[in-house]
PDB file of C-alpha atoms in Angstrom:
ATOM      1  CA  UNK A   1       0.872 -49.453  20.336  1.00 45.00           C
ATOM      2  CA  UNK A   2       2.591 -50.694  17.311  1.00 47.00           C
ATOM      3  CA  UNK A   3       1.787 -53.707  15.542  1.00 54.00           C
ATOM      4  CA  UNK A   4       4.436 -56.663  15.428  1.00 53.00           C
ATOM      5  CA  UNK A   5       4.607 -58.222  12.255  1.00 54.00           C
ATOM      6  CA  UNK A   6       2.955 -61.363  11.288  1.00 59.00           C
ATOM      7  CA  UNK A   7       5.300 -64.585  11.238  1.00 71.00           C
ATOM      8  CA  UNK A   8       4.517 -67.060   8.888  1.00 89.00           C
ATOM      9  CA  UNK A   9       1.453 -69.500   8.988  1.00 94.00           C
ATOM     10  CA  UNK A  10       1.343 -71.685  11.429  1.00 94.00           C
ATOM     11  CA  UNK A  11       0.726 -75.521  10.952  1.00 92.00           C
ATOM     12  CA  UNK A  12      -2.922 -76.728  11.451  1.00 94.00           C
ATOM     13  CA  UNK A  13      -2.228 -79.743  14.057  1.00 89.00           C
ATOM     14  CA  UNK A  14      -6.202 -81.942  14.164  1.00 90.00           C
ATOM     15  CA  UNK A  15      -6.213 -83.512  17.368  1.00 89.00           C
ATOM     16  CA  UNK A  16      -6.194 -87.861  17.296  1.00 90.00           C
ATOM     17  CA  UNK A  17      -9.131 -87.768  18.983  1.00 92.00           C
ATOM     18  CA  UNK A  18     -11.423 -84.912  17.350  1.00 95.00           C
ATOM     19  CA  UNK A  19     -14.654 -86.484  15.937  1.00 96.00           C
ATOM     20  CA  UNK A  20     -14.964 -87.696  12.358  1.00 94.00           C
ATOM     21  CA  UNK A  21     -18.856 -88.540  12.203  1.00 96.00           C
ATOM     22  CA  UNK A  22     -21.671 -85.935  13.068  1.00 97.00           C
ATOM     23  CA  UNK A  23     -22.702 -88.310  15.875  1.00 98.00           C
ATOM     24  CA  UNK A  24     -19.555 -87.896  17.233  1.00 97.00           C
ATOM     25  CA  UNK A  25     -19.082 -84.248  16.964  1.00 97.00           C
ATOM     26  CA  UNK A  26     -23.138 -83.708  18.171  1.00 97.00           C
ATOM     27  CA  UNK A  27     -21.686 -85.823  21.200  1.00 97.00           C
ATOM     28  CA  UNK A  28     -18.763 -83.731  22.252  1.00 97.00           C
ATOM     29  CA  UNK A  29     -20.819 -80.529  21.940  1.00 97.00           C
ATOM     30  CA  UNK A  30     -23.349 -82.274  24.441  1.00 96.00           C
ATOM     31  CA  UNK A  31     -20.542 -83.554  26.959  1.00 97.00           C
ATOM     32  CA  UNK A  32     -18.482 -79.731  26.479  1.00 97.00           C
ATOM     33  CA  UNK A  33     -22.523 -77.405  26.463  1.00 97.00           C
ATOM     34  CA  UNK A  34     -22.328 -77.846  30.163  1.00 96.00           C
ATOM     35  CA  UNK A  35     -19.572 -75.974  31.211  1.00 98.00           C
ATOM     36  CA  UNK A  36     -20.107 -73.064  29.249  1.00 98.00           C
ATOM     37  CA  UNK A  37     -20.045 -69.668  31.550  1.00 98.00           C
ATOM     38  CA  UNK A  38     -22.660 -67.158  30.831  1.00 96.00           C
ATOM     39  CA  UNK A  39     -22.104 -64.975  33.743  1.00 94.00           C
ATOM     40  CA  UNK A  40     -18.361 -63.863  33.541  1.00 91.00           C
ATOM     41  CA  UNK A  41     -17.804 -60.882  34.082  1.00 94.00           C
ATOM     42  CA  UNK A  42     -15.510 -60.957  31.386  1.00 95.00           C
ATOM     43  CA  UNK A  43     -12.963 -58.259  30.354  1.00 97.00           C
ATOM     44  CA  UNK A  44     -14.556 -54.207  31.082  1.00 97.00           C
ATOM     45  CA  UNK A  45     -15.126 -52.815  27.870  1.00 98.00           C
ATOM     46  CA  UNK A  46     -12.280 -50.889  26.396  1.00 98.00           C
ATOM     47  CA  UNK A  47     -10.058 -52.627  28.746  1.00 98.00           C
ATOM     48  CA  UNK A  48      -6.600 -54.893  27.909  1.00 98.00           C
ATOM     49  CA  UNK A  49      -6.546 -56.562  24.596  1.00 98.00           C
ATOM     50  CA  UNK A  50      -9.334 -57.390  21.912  1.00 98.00           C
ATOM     51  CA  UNK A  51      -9.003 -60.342  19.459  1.00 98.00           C
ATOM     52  CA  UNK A  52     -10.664 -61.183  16.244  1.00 98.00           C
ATOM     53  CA  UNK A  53     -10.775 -64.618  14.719  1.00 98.00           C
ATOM     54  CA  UNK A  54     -11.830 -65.448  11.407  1.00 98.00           C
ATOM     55  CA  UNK A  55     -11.174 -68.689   8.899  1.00 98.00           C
ATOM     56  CA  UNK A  56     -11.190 -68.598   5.073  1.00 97.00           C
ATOM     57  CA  UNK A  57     -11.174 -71.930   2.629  1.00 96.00           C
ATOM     58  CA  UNK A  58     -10.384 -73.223  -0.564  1.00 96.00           C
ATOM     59  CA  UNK A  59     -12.701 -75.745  -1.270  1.00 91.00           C
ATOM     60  CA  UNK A  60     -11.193 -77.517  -3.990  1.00 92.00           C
ATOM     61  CA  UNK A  61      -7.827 -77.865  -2.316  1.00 93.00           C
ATOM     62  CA  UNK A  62      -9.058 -78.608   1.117  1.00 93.00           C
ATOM     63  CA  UNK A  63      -7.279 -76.171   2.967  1.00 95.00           C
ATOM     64  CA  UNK A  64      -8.502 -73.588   5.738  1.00 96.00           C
ATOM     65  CA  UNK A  65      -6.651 -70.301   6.681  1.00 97.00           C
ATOM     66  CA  UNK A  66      -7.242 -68.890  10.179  1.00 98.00           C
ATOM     67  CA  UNK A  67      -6.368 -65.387  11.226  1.00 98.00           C
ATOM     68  CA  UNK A  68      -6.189 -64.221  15.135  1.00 98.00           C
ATOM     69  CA  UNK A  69      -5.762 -60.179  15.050  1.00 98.00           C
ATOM     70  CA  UNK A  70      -4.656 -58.622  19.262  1.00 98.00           C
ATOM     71  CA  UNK A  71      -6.199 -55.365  19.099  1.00 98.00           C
ATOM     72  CA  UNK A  72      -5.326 -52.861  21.398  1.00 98.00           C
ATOM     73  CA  UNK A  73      -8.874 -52.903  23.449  1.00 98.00           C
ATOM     74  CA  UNK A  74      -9.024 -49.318  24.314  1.00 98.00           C
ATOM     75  CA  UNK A  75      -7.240 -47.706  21.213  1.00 98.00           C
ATOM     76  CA  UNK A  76      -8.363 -50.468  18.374  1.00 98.00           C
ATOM     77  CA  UNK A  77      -5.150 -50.503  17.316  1.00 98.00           C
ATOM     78  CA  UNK A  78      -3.322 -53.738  15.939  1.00 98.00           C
ATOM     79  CA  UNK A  79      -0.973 -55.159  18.431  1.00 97.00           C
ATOM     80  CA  UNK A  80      -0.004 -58.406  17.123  1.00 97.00           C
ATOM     81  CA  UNK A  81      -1.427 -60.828  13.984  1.00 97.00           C
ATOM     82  CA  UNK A  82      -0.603 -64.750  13.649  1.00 98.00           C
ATOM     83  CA  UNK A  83      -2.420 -66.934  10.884  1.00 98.00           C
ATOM     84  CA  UNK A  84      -1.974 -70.683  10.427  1.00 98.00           C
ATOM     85  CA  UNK A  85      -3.450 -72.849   7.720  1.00 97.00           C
ATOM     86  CA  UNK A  86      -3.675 -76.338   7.027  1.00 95.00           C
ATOM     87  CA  UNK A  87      -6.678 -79.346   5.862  1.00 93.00           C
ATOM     88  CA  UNK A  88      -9.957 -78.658   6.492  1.00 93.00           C
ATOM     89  CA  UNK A  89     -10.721 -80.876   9.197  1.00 90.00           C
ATOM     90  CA  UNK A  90     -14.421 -81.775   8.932  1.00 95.00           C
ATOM     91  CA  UNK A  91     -16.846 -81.881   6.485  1.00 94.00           C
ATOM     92  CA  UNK A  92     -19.293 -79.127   6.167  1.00 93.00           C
ATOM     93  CA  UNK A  93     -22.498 -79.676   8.506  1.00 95.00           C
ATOM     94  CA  UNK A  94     -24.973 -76.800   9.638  1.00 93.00           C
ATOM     95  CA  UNK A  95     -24.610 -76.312  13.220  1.00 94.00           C
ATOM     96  CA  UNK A  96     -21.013 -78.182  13.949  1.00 97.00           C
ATOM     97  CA  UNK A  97     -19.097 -75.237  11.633  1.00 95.00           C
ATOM     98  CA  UNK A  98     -16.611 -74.977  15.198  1.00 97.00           C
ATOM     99  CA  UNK A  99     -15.024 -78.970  14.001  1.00 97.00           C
ATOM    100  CA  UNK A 100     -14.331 -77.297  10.652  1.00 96.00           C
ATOM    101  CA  UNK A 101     -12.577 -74.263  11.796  1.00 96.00           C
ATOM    102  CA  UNK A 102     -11.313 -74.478  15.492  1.00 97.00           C
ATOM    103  CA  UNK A 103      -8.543 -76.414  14.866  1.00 97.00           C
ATOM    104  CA  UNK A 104      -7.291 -73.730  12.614  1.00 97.00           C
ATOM    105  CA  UNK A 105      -8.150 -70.726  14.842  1.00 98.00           C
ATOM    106  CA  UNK A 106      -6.753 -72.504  17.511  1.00 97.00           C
ATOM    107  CA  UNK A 107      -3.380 -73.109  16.251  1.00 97.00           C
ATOM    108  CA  UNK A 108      -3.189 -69.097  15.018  1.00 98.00           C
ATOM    109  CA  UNK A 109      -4.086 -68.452  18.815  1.00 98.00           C
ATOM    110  CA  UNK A 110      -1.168 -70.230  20.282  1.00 97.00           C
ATOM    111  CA  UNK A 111       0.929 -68.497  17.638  1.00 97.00           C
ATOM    112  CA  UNK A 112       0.346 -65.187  19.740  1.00 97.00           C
ATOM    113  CA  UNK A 113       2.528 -63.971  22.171  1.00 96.00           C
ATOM    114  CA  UNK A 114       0.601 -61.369  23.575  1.00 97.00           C
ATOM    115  CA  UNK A 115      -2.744 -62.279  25.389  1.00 97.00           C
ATOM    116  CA  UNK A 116      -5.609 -62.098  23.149  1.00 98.00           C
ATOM    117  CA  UNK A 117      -8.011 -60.920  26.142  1.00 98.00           C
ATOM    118  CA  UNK A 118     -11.647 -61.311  24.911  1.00 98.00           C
ATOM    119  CA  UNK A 119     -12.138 -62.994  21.925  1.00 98.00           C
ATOM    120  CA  UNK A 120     -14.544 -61.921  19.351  1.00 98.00           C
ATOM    121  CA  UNK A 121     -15.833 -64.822  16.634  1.00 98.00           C
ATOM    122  CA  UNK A 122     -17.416 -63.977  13.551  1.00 97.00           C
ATOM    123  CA  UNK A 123     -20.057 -66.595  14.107  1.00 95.00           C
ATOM    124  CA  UNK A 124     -22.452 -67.763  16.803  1.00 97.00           C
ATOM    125  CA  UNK A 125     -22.096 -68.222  20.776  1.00 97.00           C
ATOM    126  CA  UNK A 126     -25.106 -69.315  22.551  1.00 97.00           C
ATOM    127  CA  UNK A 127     -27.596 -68.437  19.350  1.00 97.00           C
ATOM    128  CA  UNK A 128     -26.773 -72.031  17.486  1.00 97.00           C
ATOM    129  CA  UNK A 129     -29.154 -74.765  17.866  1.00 94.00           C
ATOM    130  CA  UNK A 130     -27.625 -76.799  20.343  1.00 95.00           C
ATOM    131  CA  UNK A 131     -25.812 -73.665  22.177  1.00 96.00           C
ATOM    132  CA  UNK A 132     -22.875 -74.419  21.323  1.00 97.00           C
ATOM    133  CA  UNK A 133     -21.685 -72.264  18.658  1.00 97.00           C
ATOM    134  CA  UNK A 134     -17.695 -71.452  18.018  1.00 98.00           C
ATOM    135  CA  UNK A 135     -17.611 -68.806  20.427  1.00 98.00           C
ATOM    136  CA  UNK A 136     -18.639 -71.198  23.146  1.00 98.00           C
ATOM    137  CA  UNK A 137     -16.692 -73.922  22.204  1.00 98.00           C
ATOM    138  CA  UNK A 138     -13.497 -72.210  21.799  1.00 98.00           C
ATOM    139  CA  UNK A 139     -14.195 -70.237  25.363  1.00 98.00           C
ATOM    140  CA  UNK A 140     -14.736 -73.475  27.332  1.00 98.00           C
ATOM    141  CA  UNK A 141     -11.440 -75.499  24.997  1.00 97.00           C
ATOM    142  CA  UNK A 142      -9.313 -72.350  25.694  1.00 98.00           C
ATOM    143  CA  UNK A 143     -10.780 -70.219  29.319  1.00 97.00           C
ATOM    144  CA  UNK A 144     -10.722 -67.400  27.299  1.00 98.00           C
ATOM    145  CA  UNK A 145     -13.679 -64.733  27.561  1.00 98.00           C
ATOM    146  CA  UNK A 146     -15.224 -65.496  24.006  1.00 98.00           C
ATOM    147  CA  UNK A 147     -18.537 -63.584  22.108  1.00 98.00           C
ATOM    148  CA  UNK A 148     -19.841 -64.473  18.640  1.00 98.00           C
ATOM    149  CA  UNK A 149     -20.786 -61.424  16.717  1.00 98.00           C
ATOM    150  CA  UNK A 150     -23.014 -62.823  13.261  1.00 97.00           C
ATOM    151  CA  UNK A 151     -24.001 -61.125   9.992  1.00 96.00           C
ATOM    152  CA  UNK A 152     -27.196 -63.051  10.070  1.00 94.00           C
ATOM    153  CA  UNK A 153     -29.436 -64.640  12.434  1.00 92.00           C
ATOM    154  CA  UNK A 154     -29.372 -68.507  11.940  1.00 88.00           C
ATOM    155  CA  UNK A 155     -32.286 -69.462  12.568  1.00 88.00           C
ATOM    156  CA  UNK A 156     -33.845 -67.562  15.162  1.00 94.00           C
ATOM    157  CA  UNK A 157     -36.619 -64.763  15.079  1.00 93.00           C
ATOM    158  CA  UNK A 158     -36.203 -61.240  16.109  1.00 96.00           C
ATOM    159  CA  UNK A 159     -38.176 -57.982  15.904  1.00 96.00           C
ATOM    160  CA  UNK A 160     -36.460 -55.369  14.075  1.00 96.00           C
ATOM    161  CA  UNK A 161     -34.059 -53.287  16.270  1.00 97.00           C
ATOM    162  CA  UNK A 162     -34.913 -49.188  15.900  1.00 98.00           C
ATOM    163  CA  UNK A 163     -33.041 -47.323  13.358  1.00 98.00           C
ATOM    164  CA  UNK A 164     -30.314 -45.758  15.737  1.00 98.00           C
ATOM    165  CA  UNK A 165     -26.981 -47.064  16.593  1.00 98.00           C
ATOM    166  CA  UNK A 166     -27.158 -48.958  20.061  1.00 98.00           C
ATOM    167  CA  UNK A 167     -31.183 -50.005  19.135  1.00 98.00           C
ATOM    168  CA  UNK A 168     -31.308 -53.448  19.540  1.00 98.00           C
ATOM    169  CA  UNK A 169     -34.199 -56.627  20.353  1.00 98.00           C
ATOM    170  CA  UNK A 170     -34.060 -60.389  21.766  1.00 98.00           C
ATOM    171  CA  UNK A 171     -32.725 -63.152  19.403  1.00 97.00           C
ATOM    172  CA  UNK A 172     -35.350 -65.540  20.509  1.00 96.00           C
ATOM    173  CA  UNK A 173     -35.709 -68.885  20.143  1.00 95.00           C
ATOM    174  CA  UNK A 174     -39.388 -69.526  20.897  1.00 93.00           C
ATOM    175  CA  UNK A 175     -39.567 -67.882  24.342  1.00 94.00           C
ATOM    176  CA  UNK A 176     -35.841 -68.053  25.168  1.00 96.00           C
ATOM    177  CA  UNK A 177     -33.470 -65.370  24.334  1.00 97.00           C
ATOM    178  CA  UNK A 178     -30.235 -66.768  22.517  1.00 97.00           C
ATOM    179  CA  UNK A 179     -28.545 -62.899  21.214  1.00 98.00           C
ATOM    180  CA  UNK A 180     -29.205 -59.668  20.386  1.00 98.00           C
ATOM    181  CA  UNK A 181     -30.093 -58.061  17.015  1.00 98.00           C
ATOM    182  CA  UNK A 182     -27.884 -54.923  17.506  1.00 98.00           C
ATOM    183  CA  UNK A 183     -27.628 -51.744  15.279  1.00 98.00           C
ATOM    184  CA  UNK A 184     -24.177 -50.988  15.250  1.00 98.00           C
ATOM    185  CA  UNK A 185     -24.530 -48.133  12.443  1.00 98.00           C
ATOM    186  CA  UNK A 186     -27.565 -45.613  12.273  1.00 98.00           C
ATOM    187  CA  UNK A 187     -30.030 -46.979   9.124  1.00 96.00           C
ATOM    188  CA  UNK A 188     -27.540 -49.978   8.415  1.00 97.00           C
ATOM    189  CA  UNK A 189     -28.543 -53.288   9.012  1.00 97.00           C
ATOM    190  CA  UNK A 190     -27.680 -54.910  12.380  1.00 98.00           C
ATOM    191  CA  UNK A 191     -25.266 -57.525  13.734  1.00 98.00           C
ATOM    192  CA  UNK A 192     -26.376 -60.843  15.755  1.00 98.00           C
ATOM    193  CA  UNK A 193     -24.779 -60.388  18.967  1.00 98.00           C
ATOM    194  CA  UNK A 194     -24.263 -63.707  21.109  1.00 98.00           C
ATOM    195  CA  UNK A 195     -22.810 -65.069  24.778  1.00 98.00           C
ATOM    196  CA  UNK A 196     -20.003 -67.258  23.895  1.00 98.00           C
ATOM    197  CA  UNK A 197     -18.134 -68.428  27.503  1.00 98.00           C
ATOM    198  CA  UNK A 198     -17.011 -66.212  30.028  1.00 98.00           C
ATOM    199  CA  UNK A 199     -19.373 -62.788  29.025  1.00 98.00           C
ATOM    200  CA  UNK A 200     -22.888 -62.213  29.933  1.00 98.00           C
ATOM    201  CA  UNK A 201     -24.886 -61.087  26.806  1.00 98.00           C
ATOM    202  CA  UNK A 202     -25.524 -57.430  28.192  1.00 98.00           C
ATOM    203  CA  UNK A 203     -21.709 -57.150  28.159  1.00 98.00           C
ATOM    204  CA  UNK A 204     -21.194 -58.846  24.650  1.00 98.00           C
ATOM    205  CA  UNK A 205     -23.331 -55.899  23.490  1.00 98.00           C
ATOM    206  CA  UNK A 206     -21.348 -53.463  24.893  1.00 98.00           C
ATOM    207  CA  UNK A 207     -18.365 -54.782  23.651  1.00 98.00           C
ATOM    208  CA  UNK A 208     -19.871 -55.150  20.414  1.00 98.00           C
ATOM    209  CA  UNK A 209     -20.653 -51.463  20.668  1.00 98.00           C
ATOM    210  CA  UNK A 210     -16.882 -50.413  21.612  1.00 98.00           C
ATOM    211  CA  UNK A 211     -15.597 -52.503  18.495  1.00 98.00           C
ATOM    212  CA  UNK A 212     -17.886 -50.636  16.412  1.00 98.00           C
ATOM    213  CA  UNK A 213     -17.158 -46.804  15.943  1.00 98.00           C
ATOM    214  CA  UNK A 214     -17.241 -46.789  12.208  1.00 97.00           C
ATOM    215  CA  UNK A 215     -18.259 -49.841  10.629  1.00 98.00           C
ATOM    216  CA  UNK A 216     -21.046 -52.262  10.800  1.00 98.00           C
ATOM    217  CA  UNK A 217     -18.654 -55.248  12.202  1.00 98.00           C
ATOM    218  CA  UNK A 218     -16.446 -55.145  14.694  1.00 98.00           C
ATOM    219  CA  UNK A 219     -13.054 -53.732  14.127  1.00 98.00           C
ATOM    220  CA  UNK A 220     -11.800 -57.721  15.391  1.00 98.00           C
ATOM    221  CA  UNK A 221     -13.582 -58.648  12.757  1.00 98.00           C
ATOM    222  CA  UNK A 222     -12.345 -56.706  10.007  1.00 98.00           C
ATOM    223  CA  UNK A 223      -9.117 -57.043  10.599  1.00 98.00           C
ATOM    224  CA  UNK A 224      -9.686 -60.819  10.802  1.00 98.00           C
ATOM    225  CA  UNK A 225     -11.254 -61.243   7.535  1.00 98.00           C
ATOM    226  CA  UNK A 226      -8.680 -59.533   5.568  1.00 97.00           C
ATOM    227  CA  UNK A 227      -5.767 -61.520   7.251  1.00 97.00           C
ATOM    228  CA  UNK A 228      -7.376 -64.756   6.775  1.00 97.00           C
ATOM    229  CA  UNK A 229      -8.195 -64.311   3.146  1.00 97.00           C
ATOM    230  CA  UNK A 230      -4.468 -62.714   2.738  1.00 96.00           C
ATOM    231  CA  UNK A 231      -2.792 -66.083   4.144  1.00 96.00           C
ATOM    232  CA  UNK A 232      -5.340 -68.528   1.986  1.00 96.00           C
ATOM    233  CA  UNK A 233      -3.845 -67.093  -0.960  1.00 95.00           C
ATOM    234  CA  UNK A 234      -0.674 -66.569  -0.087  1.00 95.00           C
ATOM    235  CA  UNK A 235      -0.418 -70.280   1.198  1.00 94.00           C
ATOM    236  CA  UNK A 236      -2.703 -70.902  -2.649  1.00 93.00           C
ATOM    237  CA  UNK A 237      -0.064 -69.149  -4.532  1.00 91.00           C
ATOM    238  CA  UNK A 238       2.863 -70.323  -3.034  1.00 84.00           C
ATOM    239  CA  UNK A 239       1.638 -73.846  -3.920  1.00 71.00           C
ATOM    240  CA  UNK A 240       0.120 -73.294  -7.321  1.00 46.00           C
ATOM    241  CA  UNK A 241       3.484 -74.635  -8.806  1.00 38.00           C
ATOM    242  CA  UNK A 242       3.849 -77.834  -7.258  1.00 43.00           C
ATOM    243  CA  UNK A 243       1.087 -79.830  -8.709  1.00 40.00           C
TER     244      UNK A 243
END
């Protein structure tokens, strides 16, 4: 399937009513946490369409660039890419990242017009500490099926996963599982696999596993990063001359 070329950014709309204080973001997460769906069934693996989302930022400037990349689900190949950037619209807090960037990453999501099918976050699901990472909050904002995939664990506790590809052992928080640690490469460190809405977390493995054939992240992923960090300085560049 070929790729369709990437229109141009799309504008980064913050909702009147999203939160401005961490009170008030802490309080939506507690009112939305409740309807998150951690029994699906979700997409099959290797079925329909695949999407990664991924958000870059310039600081200084205070502007965010958000990438959504369709994959092909069965082939990995790129169907469709849409960015949008815009302001930054929250101020960086651990554990309420998801105010920061889904306004972004939802605007580059509308921008599709192909399905995006399961949607694969480079960030946390369930394995945040009020479960209610990105994943989840974009699954229950959107419906869509929605896993978080990490390149570190938080602050959770695991035992090391075996050495092999596929080896993998409970994110735990205390006695409760949150994730997976899951080796996606043989002798490479692994990837934090979580629920996000919509996907059990045996299933967000195997996805995880089926976005994986060469490289430590997911394909999504990959594809994600690069298009975000593309538009940010793209959208930098164009700019630089108007100060």
């Amino acid at each position: 399937m070929r790729a369709r070329p990437a229109p141009a950014p799309a504008a980064v709309t913050v909702p009147a009513d999203w939160p401005a204080t961490e009170a008030g973001a802490r309080a939506v997460q507690d009112t939305l946490r409740a309807r998150v769906d951690l029994t699906g069934p979700g997409p099959g693996v290797g079925t329909g369409t695949a999407t990664g989302v991924d958000v870059a930022y310039d600081d200084a400037r205070g502007l965010v660039a958000a990438a959504a990349v369709v994959l092909d689900a069965a082939t990995l190949e790129v169907v469709e890419e849409a960015t949008a950037v815009g302001p930054v619209s929250f101020p960086y807090v651990p554990g309420l990242l998801a105010f920061r960037e889904l306004p972004a990453v939802l605007a580059a999501l509308d921008a599709l017009t192909v399905p995006p099918g399961l949607v694969v976050c480079d960030g946390y699901g369930v394995a945040h500490p009020r479960r209610f990472g990105l994943a989840s909050h974009l699954g229950v904002l959107t419906g869509l099926a929605a896993i978080g995939v990490a390149k570190n664990p938080f602050t959770f506790t695991h035992e090391p996963p075996g050495e092999r590809r596929g080896d993998q052992t409970p994110l735990t928080d205390g006695t409760e599982e949150v994730g997976r640690a899951l080796r996606t490469r043989t002798a490479v460190k692994p990837v934090y696999v979580s629920a996000g809405h919509g996907v059990p977390l045996d299933h967000a493995v195997a996805h995880t596993l089926h976005l994986t054939p060469t490289y430590r992240l997911p394909e999504t992923t990959r594809h994600a990063d690069a298009l975000c960090r593309a538009a940010l300085k793209a959208a930098v560049d164009g700019g630089a001359g108007r100060d």
